[in-house]
Amino acid sequence: MNVDEMKDVREFRAGAPKPDRARLAEGRDRLSSAAGRGRGRRLRADWRLAAVGAAAALTAVAVLASGLGGSGHSGAERTVPAGTVPGSVQEVLERAASTVERADPPPTPHAGQWVYEKKLSASPGIWPKSKAAQPEPEPEPEPQEHWKRYADPRFENGKEGDDRSMRERLRFLDELPDDPAAVLKKVRAYYPSGKGSPDSEGEQDVGALSVLFASQPIPPQALAKLYRALAAVPGVEVTDHVRDLAGRDALAVGHDEKGQKVRREILIDPHTYQYLGDRWLVVKDYKHTYPGAPDTPDRPWKAGDLMSQNALLATGIVDHKGDRP
């Protein structure tokens, strides 16, 4: 199965305790260890979730980071100035929703066309298997281009599970209700977390929503509904003046709860409120151990480290694979 065709669709199951197909679909090319220093002021929602899934993101690291590592590259290591975002979390995301829903809808793709994406992703070096070895340096990220069939029959045969075509995802977005709570309910059913997942409901919601944010070309009305649903997730926070992997200023929206070690964040342009990408941010110091490899040294993670970064640089609809908008 082509990994590019599955990109972003199943990575949201970050808390699954075993390295199943949902975890491995994209994780290997999404982990990095760039140090991100300095964080803007975070806006905290008024309500909070109990610490239900504290080990969820850590489990993702344990599975995906095994055998991967690196010391970070200069392009991803940034000092971010402190700043402010006017209004509460709900006000910020309502402002985003109100802005994007006024945009003109993009042309509707048709069967036979391709979704073009140009992305910048941090790629990890190799973590040493023994204490005597040194970690390999992390390579500089380079833009990558991807083409996905808009209507791929392999993912529309009723047996695809989570591997839905872009056409199916956009149809789902077109049918979202107006009520944010109802949107979250539909999203959870569309992308279930899987039996036995240790993720809290808030982590599941942000993970599933992040998959849909990456759908292209997303209709403005659907994007607005996703922002309002994101604002309704208990424990959601907004961090301002974040720099994405491409060096762009961004708002980072993620779910925060007690005991959390790693947080997935959705990155949004602070002016146009368009989707920019996502990242995995370490929020608490810890060490990852390798129980099955006693000679492998522990891997330390510090609060502020960025395990994974992805920046969407360009997207569009083309008639043939290899074409560019």
PDB file of C-alpha atoms in Angstrom:
ATOM      1  CA  MET A   1       0.000   0.000   0.000  1.00  0.00           C
ATOM      2  CA  ASN A   2       1.412   3.410  -0.999  1.00  0.00           C
ATOM      3  CA  VAL A   3       2.326   5.457   2.067  1.00  0.00           C
ATOM      4  CA  ASP A   4       1.693   8.718   0.213  1.00  0.00           C
ATOM      5  CA  GLU A   5      -1.913   7.694  -0.346  1.00  0.00           C
ATOM      6  CA  MET A   6      -2.360   7.176   3.390  1.00  0.00           C
ATOM      7  CA  LYS A   7      -0.504  10.269   4.579  1.00  0.00           C
ATOM      8  CA  ASP A   8      -2.206  12.110   7.440  1.00  0.00           C
ATOM      9  CA  VAL A   9      -5.176   9.734   7.430  1.00  0.00           C
ATOM     10  CA  ARG A  10      -4.210   7.376  10.229  1.00  0.00           C
ATOM     11  CA  GLU A  11      -1.442   9.081  12.147  1.00  0.00           C
ATOM     12  CA  PHE A  12      -3.947  10.476  14.645  1.00  0.00           C
ATOM     13  CA  ARG A  13      -3.922   7.147  16.556  1.00  0.00           C
ATOM     14  CA  ALA A  14      -0.913   8.334  18.480  1.00  0.00           C
ATOM     15  CA  GLY A  15      -1.884   6.530  21.672  1.00  0.00           C
ATOM     16  CA  ALA A  16      -2.253   2.989  20.460  1.00  0.00           C
ATOM     17  CA  PRO A  17      -0.088   0.754  22.654  1.00  0.00           C
ATOM     18  CA  LYS A  18       1.283  -1.460  19.886  1.00  0.00           C
ATOM     19  CA  PRO A  19       3.041  -0.729  16.569  1.00  0.00           C
ATOM     20  CA  ASP A  20      -0.011  -1.536  14.461  1.00  0.00           C
ATOM     21  CA  ARG A  21      -0.553  -0.461  10.862  1.00  0.00           C
ATOM     22  CA  ALA A  22      -2.266   2.734  11.960  1.00  0.00           C
ATOM     23  CA  ARG A  23       0.842   3.814  13.855  1.00  0.00           C
ATOM     24  CA  LEU A  24       3.431   2.846  11.278  1.00  0.00           C
ATOM     25  CA  ALA A  25       1.659   4.316   8.245  1.00  0.00           C
ATOM     26  CA  GLU A  26       3.423   7.630   8.421  1.00  0.00           C
ATOM     27  CA  GLY A  27       5.282   7.841  11.688  1.00  0.00           C
ATOM     28  CA  ARG A  28       8.754   6.953  10.468  1.00  0.00           C
ATOM     29  CA  ASP A  29       8.999  10.009   8.238  1.00  0.00           C
ATOM     30  CA  ARG A  30       7.386  12.384  10.718  1.00  0.00           C
ATOM     31  CA  LEU A  31       9.658  12.135  13.788  1.00  0.00           C
ATOM     32  CA  SER A  32      12.493  14.544  14.365  1.00  0.00           C
ATOM     33  CA  SER A  33      14.429  15.823  17.342  1.00  0.00           C
ATOM     34  CA  ALA A  34      14.882  19.524  16.647  1.00  0.00           C
ATOM     35  CA  ALA A  35      15.099  21.644  19.776  1.00  0.00           C
ATOM     36  CA  GLY A  36      12.438  24.348  19.890  1.00  0.00           C
ATOM     37  CA  ARG A  37      13.288  26.947  22.511  1.00  0.00           C
ATOM     38  CA  GLY A  38      11.054  29.694  23.776  1.00  0.00           C
ATOM     39  CA  ARG A  39       7.289  29.637  23.697  1.00  0.00           C
ATOM     40  CA  GLY A  40       4.669  32.361  23.475  1.00  0.00           C
ATOM     41  CA  ARG A  41       1.914  32.834  25.978  1.00  0.00           C
ATOM     42  CA  ARG A  42      -0.671  30.068  25.914  1.00  0.00           C
ATOM     43  CA  LEU A  43      -4.375  30.695  26.190  1.00  0.00           C
ATOM     44  CA  ARG A  44      -6.016  28.055  28.334  1.00  0.00           C
ATOM     45  CA  ALA A  45      -9.618  27.026  27.962  1.00  0.00           C
ATOM     46  CA  ASP A  46     -11.838  27.519  31.010  1.00  0.00           C
ATOM     47  CA  TRP A  47     -12.526  23.819  31.383  1.00  0.00           C
ATOM     48  CA  ARG A  48     -10.021  20.997  31.707  1.00  0.00           C
ATOM     49  CA  LEU A  49     -10.071  17.238  31.281  1.00  0.00           C
ATOM     50  CA  ALA A  50      -8.948  14.909  34.016  1.00  0.00           C
ATOM     51  CA  ALA A  51      -5.627  13.132  33.401  1.00  0.00           C
ATOM     52  CA  VAL A  52      -7.116  10.146  31.626  1.00  0.00           C
ATOM     53  CA  GLY A  53      -4.501   9.471  28.969  1.00  0.00           C
ATOM     54  CA  ALA A  54      -1.240  10.846  30.322  1.00  0.00           C
ATOM     55  CA  ALA A  55       0.890   8.169  28.634  1.00  0.00           C
ATOM     56  CA  ALA A  56      -0.745   8.432  25.219  1.00  0.00           C
ATOM     57  CA  ALA A  57       1.734  10.611  23.371  1.00  0.00           C
ATOM     58  CA  LEU A  58       4.640   8.907  25.132  1.00  0.00           C
ATOM     59  CA  THR A  59       3.463   5.614  23.682  1.00  0.00           C
ATOM     60  CA  ALA A  60       3.604   7.142  20.214  1.00  0.00           C
ATOM     61  CA  VAL A  61       7.219   8.075  20.815  1.00  0.00           C
ATOM     62  CA  ALA A  62       8.066   4.637  22.166  1.00  0.00           C
ATOM     63  CA  VAL A  63       6.770   2.985  19.019  1.00  0.00           C
ATOM     64  CA  LEU A  64       7.707   5.496  16.348  1.00  0.00           C
ATOM     65  CA  ALA A  65      11.021   6.747  17.678  1.00  0.00           C
ATOM     66  CA  SER A  66      12.591   3.312  18.173  1.00  0.00           C
ATOM     67  CA  GLY A  67      15.643   3.273  15.976  1.00  0.00           C
ATOM     68  CA  LEU A  68      15.244   6.951  15.071  1.00  0.00           C
ATOM     69  CA  GLY A  69      16.947   9.996  16.442  1.00  0.00           C
ATOM     70  CA  GLY A  70      19.236  12.917  15.788  1.00  0.00           C
ATOM     71  CA  SER A  71      20.660  16.000  17.376  1.00  0.00           C
ATOM     72  CA  GLY A  72      18.555  18.548  15.543  1.00  0.00           C
ATOM     73  CA  HIS A  73      19.335  20.865  12.640  1.00  0.00           C
ATOM     74  CA  SER A  74      19.689  24.623  12.548  1.00  0.00           C
ATOM     75  CA  GLY A  75      16.604  25.095  10.389  1.00  0.00           C
ATOM     76  CA  ALA A  76      14.301  23.778  13.092  1.00  0.00           C
ATOM     77  CA  GLU A  77      15.942  25.286  16.160  1.00  0.00           C
ATOM     78  CA  ARG A  78      14.402  28.681  16.826  1.00  0.00           C
ATOM     79  CA  THR A  79      13.977  31.161  19.619  1.00  0.00           C
ATOM     80  CA  VAL A  80      10.382  32.359  19.625  1.00  0.00           C
ATOM     81  CA  PRO A  81       9.501  35.770  21.106  1.00  0.00           C
ATOM     82  CA  ALA A  82       6.709  35.968  23.627  1.00  0.00           C
ATOM     83  CA  GLY A  83       3.487  37.521  22.426  1.00  0.00           C
ATOM     84  CA  THR A  84      -0.209  37.717  23.013  1.00  0.00           C
ATOM     85  CA  VAL A  85      -3.340  36.591  21.264  1.00  0.00           C
ATOM     86  CA  PRO A  86      -6.318  38.830  21.989  1.00  0.00           C
ATOM     87  CA  GLY A  87      -9.307  36.991  23.351  1.00  0.00           C
ATOM     88  CA  SER A  88      -9.958  33.539  24.777  1.00  0.00           C
ATOM     89  CA  VAL A  89      -9.295  30.263  22.977  1.00  0.00           C
ATOM     90  CA  GLN A  90     -12.893  30.185  21.822  1.00  0.00           C
ATOM     91  CA  GLU A  91     -12.691  33.782  20.591  1.00  0.00           C
ATOM     92  CA  VAL A  92      -9.480  33.137  18.654  1.00  0.00           C
ATOM     93  CA  LEU A  93     -10.885  30.079  16.896  1.00  0.00           C
ATOM     94  CA  GLU A  94     -14.226  31.782  16.267  1.00  0.00           C
ATOM     95  CA  ARG A  95     -12.308  34.623  14.647  1.00  0.00           C
ATOM     96  CA  ALA A  96     -10.530  32.037  12.508  1.00  0.00           C
ATOM     97  CA  ALA A  97     -13.831  30.398  11.567  1.00  0.00           C
ATOM     98  CA  SER A  98     -15.498  33.699  10.721  1.00  0.00           C
ATOM     99  CA  THR A  99     -12.550  34.687   8.541  1.00  0.00           C
ATOM    100  CA  VAL A 100     -12.182  31.513   6.502  1.00  0.00           C
ATOM    101  CA  GLU A 101     -15.897  30.952   5.906  1.00  0.00           C
ATOM    102  CA  ARG A 102     -16.038  34.202   3.910  1.00  0.00           C
ATOM    103  CA  ALA A 103     -13.493  32.901   1.394  1.00  0.00           C
ATOM    104  CA  ASP A 104     -14.520  31.756  -2.070  1.00  0.00           C
ATOM    105  CA  PRO A 105     -14.808  27.953  -2.311  1.00  0.00           C
ATOM    106  CA  PRO A 106     -12.132  26.190  -4.370  1.00  0.00           C
ATOM    107  CA  PRO A 107     -13.070  24.347  -7.566  1.00  0.00           C
ATOM    108  CA  THR A 108     -14.456  20.874  -6.916  1.00  0.00           C
ATOM    109  CA  PRO A 109     -12.089  18.159  -8.175  1.00  0.00           C
ATOM    110  CA  HIS A 110     -13.398  15.310 -10.288  1.00  0.00           C
ATOM    111  CA  ALA A 111     -12.481  11.666 -10.729  1.00  0.00           C
ATOM    112  CA  GLY A 112      -9.262  11.295 -12.655  1.00  0.00           C
ATOM    113  CA  GLN A 113      -7.608  14.334 -11.129  1.00  0.00           C
ATOM    114  CA  TRP A 114      -4.816  14.433  -8.572  1.00  0.00           C
ATOM    115  CA  VAL A 115      -4.265  16.358  -5.352  1.00  0.00           C
ATOM    116  CA  TYR A 116      -0.826  17.973  -5.414  1.00  0.00           C
ATOM    117  CA  GLU A 117       1.004  18.809  -2.179  1.00  0.00           C
ATOM    118  CA  LYS A 118       4.404  20.289  -1.516  1.00  0.00           C
ATOM    119  CA  LYS A 119       5.580  19.755   2.057  1.00  0.00           C
ATOM    120  CA  LEU A 120       8.578  20.334   4.250  1.00  0.00           C
ATOM    121  CA  SER A 121       9.078  17.650   6.896  1.00  0.00           C
ATOM    122  CA  ALA A 122      11.822  17.208   9.457  1.00  0.00           C
ATOM    123  CA  SER A 123      13.463  13.818   9.111  1.00  0.00           C
ATOM    124  CA  PRO A 124      15.365  12.177  11.979  1.00  0.00           C
ATOM    125  CA  GLY A 125      18.842  10.785  12.121  1.00  0.00           C
ATOM    126  CA  ILE A 126      19.560   7.381  13.605  1.00  0.00           C
ATOM    127  CA  TRP A 127      19.678   6.793  17.345  1.00  0.00           C
ATOM    128  CA  PRO A 128      22.719   4.644  18.220  1.00  0.00           C
ATOM    129  CA  LYS A 129      22.166   1.001  19.095  1.00  0.00           C
ATOM    130  CA  SER A 130      25.011   0.996  21.596  1.00  0.00           C
ATOM    131  CA  LYS A 131      26.437   3.416  24.127  1.00  0.00           C
ATOM    132  CA  ALA A 132      29.742   3.440  22.265  1.00  0.00           C
ATOM    133  CA  ALA A 133      28.183   4.827  19.090  1.00  0.00           C
ATOM    134  CA  GLN A 134      27.212   8.411  18.385  1.00  0.00           C
ATOM    135  CA  PRO A 135      23.837   9.610  17.054  1.00  0.00           C
ATOM    136  CA  GLU A 136      23.897  10.376  13.351  1.00  0.00           C
ATOM    137  CA  PRO A 137      23.251  14.025  12.525  1.00  0.00           C
ATOM    138  CA  GLU A 138      19.781  14.941  11.407  1.00  0.00           C
ATOM    139  CA  PRO A 139      19.677  15.840   7.693  1.00  0.00           C
ATOM    140  CA  GLU A 140      18.415  19.237   6.617  1.00  0.00           C
ATOM    141  CA  PRO A 141      14.744  19.034   5.583  1.00  0.00           C
ATOM    142  CA  GLU A 142      14.072  19.405   1.882  1.00  0.00           C
ATOM    143  CA  PRO A 143      10.725  20.112   0.191  1.00  0.00           C
ATOM    144  CA  GLN A 144       8.952  16.992  -1.011  1.00  0.00           C
ATOM    145  CA  GLU A 145       6.185  16.806  -3.592  1.00  0.00           C
ATOM    146  CA  HIS A 146       3.321  14.306  -3.419  1.00  0.00           C
ATOM    147  CA  TRP A 147       0.476  13.428  -5.757  1.00  0.00           C
ATOM    148  CA  LYS A 148      -2.622  11.616  -4.491  1.00  0.00           C
ATOM    149  CA  ARG A 149      -5.518  10.425  -6.583  1.00  0.00           C
ATOM    150  CA  TYR A 150      -8.588  12.439  -5.720  1.00  0.00           C
ATOM    151  CA  ALA A 151     -10.834   9.398  -6.258  1.00  0.00           C
ATOM    152  CA  ASP A 152      -8.735   6.311  -5.631  1.00  0.00           C
ATOM    153  CA  PRO A 153     -10.698   3.050  -6.041  1.00  0.00           C
ATOM    154  CA  ARG A 154      -8.349   1.277  -3.632  1.00  0.00           C
ATOM    155  CA  PHE A 155      -9.739   3.434  -0.834  1.00  0.00           C
ATOM    156  CA  GLU A 156     -13.372   3.425  -1.906  1.00  0.00           C
ATOM    157  CA  ASN A 157     -14.115  -0.286  -1.969  1.00  0.00           C
ATOM    158  CA  GLY A 158     -15.756  -0.545   1.446  1.00  0.00           C
ATOM    159  CA  LYS A 159     -12.751  -2.402   2.853  1.00  0.00           C
ATOM    160  CA  GLU A 160     -10.362   0.479   3.278  1.00  0.00           C
ATOM    161  CA  GLY A 161     -10.946   1.078   6.969  1.00  0.00           C
ATOM    162  CA  ASP A 162      -9.342   4.422   7.786  1.00  0.00           C
ATOM    163  CA  ASP A 163      -7.598   4.687   4.410  1.00  0.00           C
ATOM    164  CA  ARG A 164     -10.196   6.922   2.842  1.00  0.00           C
ATOM    165  CA  SER A 165      -9.711   8.672  -0.473  1.00  0.00           C
ATOM    166  CA  MET A 166      -9.606  12.447  -0.587  1.00  0.00           C
ATOM    167  CA  ARG A 167     -12.993  12.400  -2.328  1.00  0.00           C
ATOM    168  CA  GLU A 168     -14.536  10.493   0.596  1.00  0.00           C
ATOM    169  CA  ARG A 169     -12.957  12.848   3.114  1.00  0.00           C
ATOM    170  CA  LEU A 170     -14.255  15.953   1.319  1.00  0.00           C
ATOM    171  CA  ARG A 171     -17.728  14.449   1.037  1.00  0.00           C
ATOM    172  CA  PHE A 172     -17.643  13.820   4.771  1.00  0.00           C
ATOM    173  CA  LEU A 173     -16.612  17.439   5.389  1.00  0.00           C
ATOM    174  CA  ASP A 174     -19.427  18.742   3.200  1.00  0.00           C
ATOM    175  CA  GLU A 175     -21.952  16.888   5.363  1.00  0.00           C
ATOM    176  CA  LEU A 176     -20.752  18.154   8.744  1.00  0.00           C
ATOM    177  CA  PRO A 177     -23.471  19.674  10.961  1.00  0.00           C
ATOM    178  CA  ASP A 178     -23.288  23.217  12.303  1.00  0.00           C
ATOM    179  CA  ASP A 179     -23.205  22.276  15.990  1.00  0.00           C
ATOM    180  CA  PRO A 180     -19.561  21.823  17.196  1.00  0.00           C
ATOM    181  CA  ALA A 181     -20.483  19.024  19.619  1.00  0.00           C
ATOM    182  CA  ALA A 182     -22.220  17.156  16.808  1.00  0.00           C
ATOM    183  CA  VAL A 183     -19.162  17.650  14.601  1.00  0.00           C
ATOM    184  CA  LEU A 184     -16.918  16.100  17.240  1.00  0.00           C
ATOM    185  CA  LYS A 185     -19.272  13.143  17.594  1.00  0.00           C
ATOM    186  CA  LYS A 186     -19.241  12.501  13.835  1.00  0.00           C
ATOM    187  CA  VAL A 187     -15.459  12.895  13.645  1.00  0.00           C
ATOM    188  CA  ARG A 188     -14.905  10.376  16.451  1.00  0.00           C
ATOM    189  CA  ALA A 189     -17.109   7.876  14.636  1.00  0.00           C
ATOM    190  CA  TYR A 190     -15.376   8.527  11.306  1.00  0.00           C
ATOM    191  CA  TYR A 191     -11.885   8.151  12.771  1.00  0.00           C
ATOM    192  CA  PRO A 192     -12.266   6.007  15.914  1.00  0.00           C
ATOM    193  CA  SER A 193      -9.284   5.774  18.234  1.00  0.00           C
ATOM    194  CA  GLY A 194      -9.238   1.989  18.299  1.00  0.00           C
ATOM    195  CA  LYS A 195     -10.031  -0.478  21.051  1.00  0.00           C
ATOM    196  CA  GLY A 196      -7.812  -0.185  24.075  1.00  0.00           C
ATOM    197  CA  SER A 197      -6.374   3.235  23.168  1.00  0.00           C
ATOM    198  CA  PRO A 198      -5.075   5.063  26.255  1.00  0.00           C
ATOM    199  CA  ASP A 199      -5.809   8.444  24.684  1.00  0.00           C
ATOM    200  CA  SER A 200      -8.164  10.766  26.489  1.00  0.00           C
ATOM    201  CA  GLU A 201     -11.154  11.991  24.522  1.00  0.00           C
ATOM    202  CA  GLY A 202      -9.506  15.382  24.045  1.00  0.00           C
ATOM    203  CA  GLU A 203      -6.392  13.819  22.525  1.00  0.00           C
ATOM    204  CA  GLN A 204      -8.538  11.670  20.257  1.00  0.00           C
ATOM    205  CA  ASP A 205     -10.493  14.709  19.114  1.00  0.00           C
ATOM    206  CA  VAL A 206      -7.412  16.772  18.241  1.00  0.00           C
ATOM    207  CA  GLY A 207      -5.809  13.810  16.484  1.00  0.00           C
ATOM    208  CA  ALA A 208      -8.854  13.065  14.350  1.00  0.00           C
ATOM    209  CA  LEU A 209      -9.428  16.735  13.558  1.00  0.00           C
ATOM    210  CA  SER A 210      -5.805  17.109  12.480  1.00  0.00           C
ATOM    211  CA  VAL A 211      -6.378  14.481   9.794  1.00  0.00           C
ATOM    212  CA  LEU A 212      -9.327  16.420   8.412  1.00  0.00           C
ATOM    213  CA  PHE A 213      -7.489  19.741   8.524  1.00  0.00           C
ATOM    214  CA  ALA A 214      -4.997  18.219   6.086  1.00  0.00           C
ATOM    215  CA  SER A 215      -7.743  17.406   3.552  1.00  0.00           C
ATOM    216  CA  GLN A 216      -7.333  19.286   0.277  1.00  0.00           C
ATOM    217  CA  PRO A 217      -8.994  21.300  -1.160  1.00  0.00           C
ATOM    218  CA  ILE A 218     -11.009  21.873   2.004  1.00  0.00           C
ATOM    219  CA  PRO A 219     -14.208  23.947   1.539  1.00  0.00           C
ATOM    220  CA  PRO A 220     -14.255  27.204   3.567  1.00  0.00           C
ATOM    221  CA  GLN A 221     -17.502  26.287   5.346  1.00  0.00           C
ATOM    222  CA  ALA A 222     -16.063  22.925   6.401  1.00  0.00           C
ATOM    223  CA  LEU A 223     -12.841  24.534   7.634  1.00  0.00           C
ATOM    224  CA  ALA A 224     -14.874  26.962   9.736  1.00  0.00           C
ATOM    225  CA  LYS A 225     -16.794  24.064  11.285  1.00  0.00           C
ATOM    226  CA  LEU A 226     -13.530  22.307  12.143  1.00  0.00           C
ATOM    227  CA  TYR A 227     -12.248  25.424  13.917  1.00  0.00           C
ATOM    228  CA  ARG A 228     -15.434  25.704  15.957  1.00  0.00           C
ATOM    229  CA  ALA A 229     -15.260  22.007  16.818  1.00  0.00           C
ATOM    230  CA  LEU A 230     -11.616  22.396  17.829  1.00  0.00           C
ATOM    231  CA  ALA A 231     -12.611  25.229  20.167  1.00  0.00           C
ATOM    232  CA  ALA A 232     -15.117  22.875  21.825  1.00  0.00           C
ATOM    233  CA  VAL A 233     -12.464  20.297  22.783  1.00  0.00           C
ATOM    234  CA  PRO A 234     -11.908  20.438  26.573  1.00  0.00           C
ATOM    235  CA  GLY A 235      -8.330  21.406  27.417  1.00  0.00           C
ATOM    236  CA  VAL A 236      -7.477  22.990  24.069  1.00  0.00           C
ATOM    237  CA  GLU A 237      -4.823  25.729  24.132  1.00  0.00           C
ATOM    238  CA  VAL A 238      -3.469  28.273  21.666  1.00  0.00           C
ATOM    239  CA  THR A 239       0.212  29.238  21.610  1.00  0.00           C
ATOM    240  CA  ASP A 240       1.104  32.348  19.642  1.00  0.00           C
ATOM    241  CA  HIS A 241       4.263  33.369  17.757  1.00  0.00           C
ATOM    242  CA  VAL A 242       5.306  29.822  16.938  1.00  0.00           C
ATOM    243  CA  ARG A 243       7.630  29.349  13.967  1.00  0.00           C
ATOM    244  CA  ASP A 244       6.822  26.437  11.703  1.00  0.00           C
ATOM    245  CA  LEU A 245       9.432  24.408   9.854  1.00  0.00           C
ATOM    246  CA  ALA A 246       9.296  26.861   6.932  1.00  0.00           C
ATOM    247  CA  GLY A 247       9.987  29.787   9.260  1.00  0.00           C
ATOM    248  CA  ARG A 248       6.459  31.172   9.091  1.00  0.00           C
ATOM    249  CA  ASP A 249       4.711  32.746  12.054  1.00  0.00           C
ATOM    250  CA  ALA A 250       1.901  30.520  13.275  1.00  0.00           C
ATOM    251  CA  LEU A 251      -0.647  29.818  15.970  1.00  0.00           C
ATOM    252  CA  ALA A 252      -0.242  26.364  17.525  1.00  0.00           C
ATOM    253  CA  VAL A 253      -3.446  24.721  18.752  1.00  0.00           C
ATOM    254  CA  GLY A 254      -3.148  21.599  20.882  1.00  0.00           C
ATOM    255  CA  HIS A 255      -4.729  19.693  23.730  1.00  0.00           C
ATOM    256  CA  ASP A 256      -3.151  19.999  27.159  1.00  0.00           C
ATOM    257  CA  GLU A 257      -3.726  17.905  30.249  1.00  0.00           C
ATOM    258  CA  LYS A 258      -1.982  16.914  33.454  1.00  0.00           C
ATOM    259  CA  GLY A 259       0.810  14.361  33.066  1.00  0.00           C
ATOM    260  CA  GLN A 260       1.181  14.910  29.337  1.00  0.00           C
ATOM    261  CA  LYS A 261       4.700  14.502  27.920  1.00  0.00           C
ATOM    262  CA  VAL A 262       4.130  15.143  24.224  1.00  0.00           C
ATOM    263  CA  ARG A 263       1.455  17.255  22.589  1.00  0.00           C
ATOM    264  CA  ARG A 264       0.327  17.268  18.987  1.00  0.00           C
ATOM    265  CA  GLU A 265      -0.343  20.767  17.680  1.00  0.00           C
ATOM    266  CA  ILE A 266      -2.160  22.052  14.607  1.00  0.00           C
ATOM    267  CA  LEU A 267      -0.443  25.088  13.059  1.00  0.00           C
ATOM    268  CA  ILE A 268      -2.548  27.945  11.663  1.00  0.00           C
ATOM    269  CA  ASP A 269      -1.610  31.158   9.860  1.00  0.00           C
ATOM    270  CA  PRO A 270      -2.320  34.004  12.354  1.00  0.00           C
ATOM    271  CA  HIS A 271      -3.563  36.350   9.611  1.00  0.00           C
ATOM    272  CA  THR A 272      -5.402  34.248   7.039  1.00  0.00           C
ATOM    273  CA  TYR A 273      -6.191  31.399   9.480  1.00  0.00           C
ATOM    274  CA  GLN A 274      -5.358  28.825   6.838  1.00  0.00           C
ATOM    275  CA  TYR A 275      -3.883  25.452   7.821  1.00  0.00           C
ATOM    276  CA  LEU A 276      -0.053  25.456   7.761  1.00  0.00           C
ATOM    277  CA  GLY A 277       0.872  22.011   9.107  1.00  0.00           C
ATOM    278  CA  ASP A 278       1.431  20.281  12.435  1.00  0.00           C
ATOM    279  CA  ARG A 279       4.084  19.308  14.928  1.00  0.00           C
ATOM    280  CA  TRP A 280       4.769  17.116  17.968  1.00  0.00           C
ATOM    281  CA  LEU A 281       6.086  19.135  20.915  1.00  0.00           C
ATOM    282  CA  VAL A 282       7.687  17.706  24.072  1.00  0.00           C
ATOM    283  CA  VAL A 283       6.121  19.460  27.072  1.00  0.00           C
ATOM    284  CA  LYS A 284       7.839  17.576  29.896  1.00  0.00           C
ATOM    285  CA  ASP A 285      11.401  16.295  30.379  1.00  0.00           C
ATOM    286  CA  TYR A 286      11.705  12.513  30.246  1.00  0.00           C
ATOM    287  CA  LYS A 287      13.836   9.674  28.930  1.00  0.00           C
ATOM    288  CA  HIS A 288      12.719   7.066  26.448  1.00  0.00           C
ATOM    289  CA  THR A 289      14.086   3.596  27.162  1.00  0.00           C
ATOM    290  CA  TYR A 290      14.427   0.578  24.855  1.00  0.00           C
ATOM    291  CA  PRO A 291      13.523  -2.500  26.945  1.00  0.00           C
ATOM    292  CA  GLY A 292      14.126  -4.873  24.032  1.00  0.00           C
ATOM    293  CA  ALA A 293      17.578  -3.475  23.341  1.00  0.00           C
ATOM    294  CA  PRO A 294      19.597  -3.380  26.576  1.00  0.00           C
ATOM    295  CA  ASP A 295      22.700  -1.976  24.854  1.00  0.00           C
ATOM    296  CA  THR A 296      20.795   0.981  23.428  1.00  0.00           C
ATOM    297  CA  PRO A 297      21.235   4.098  25.577  1.00  0.00           C
ATOM    298  CA  ASP A 298      18.229   5.971  26.891  1.00  0.00           C
ATOM    299  CA  ARG A 299      17.079   8.802  24.701  1.00  0.00           C
ATOM    300  CA  PRO A 300      16.555  12.068  26.609  1.00  0.00           C
ATOM    301  CA  TRP A 301      13.806  14.501  25.628  1.00  0.00           C
ATOM    302  CA  LYS A 302      13.559  18.015  26.996  1.00  0.00           C
ATOM    303  CA  ALA A 303      10.526  20.257  27.215  1.00  0.00           C
ATOM    304  CA  GLY A 304      10.531  22.351  24.056  1.00  0.00           C
ATOM    305  CA  ASP A 305      12.031  19.648  21.829  1.00  0.00           C
ATOM    306  CA  LEU A 306      10.198  19.136  18.554  1.00  0.00           C
ATOM    307  CA  MET A 307       9.862  15.480  17.630  1.00  0.00           C
ATOM    308  CA  SER A 308       8.130  16.058  14.341  1.00  0.00           C
ATOM    309  CA  GLN A 309       7.371  19.022  12.143  1.00  0.00           C
ATOM    310  CA  ASN A 310       5.435  19.275   8.899  1.00  0.00           C
ATOM    311  CA  ALA A 311       4.823  22.428   6.876  1.00  0.00           C
ATOM    312  CA  LEU A 312       2.391  22.526   3.962  1.00  0.00           C
ATOM    313  CA  LEU A 313       3.987  24.791   1.359  1.00  0.00           C
ATOM    314  CA  ALA A 314       1.637  24.455  -1.603  1.00  0.00           C
ATOM    315  CA  THR A 315      -1.370  22.479  -2.737  1.00  0.00           C
ATOM    316  CA  GLY A 316      -3.682  22.287  -5.715  1.00  0.00           C
ATOM    317  CA  ILE A 317      -5.632  20.095  -8.113  1.00  0.00           C
ATOM    318  CA  VAL A 318      -3.925  18.855 -11.305  1.00  0.00           C
ATOM    319  CA  ASP A 319      -4.987  16.623 -14.182  1.00  0.00           C
ATOM    320  CA  HIS A 320      -1.999  14.285 -14.165  1.00  0.00           C
ATOM    321  CA  LYS A 321       0.486  12.926 -11.673  1.00  0.00           C
ATOM    322  CA  GLY A 322       3.629  15.003 -12.035  1.00  0.00           C
ATOM    323  CA  ASP A 323       1.745  18.174 -12.964  1.00  0.00           C
ATOM    324  CA  ARG A 324       2.038  21.247 -10.758  1.00  0.00           C
ATOM    325  CA  PRO A 325      -0.632  23.916 -10.165  1.00  0.00           C
TER     326      PRO A 325
END
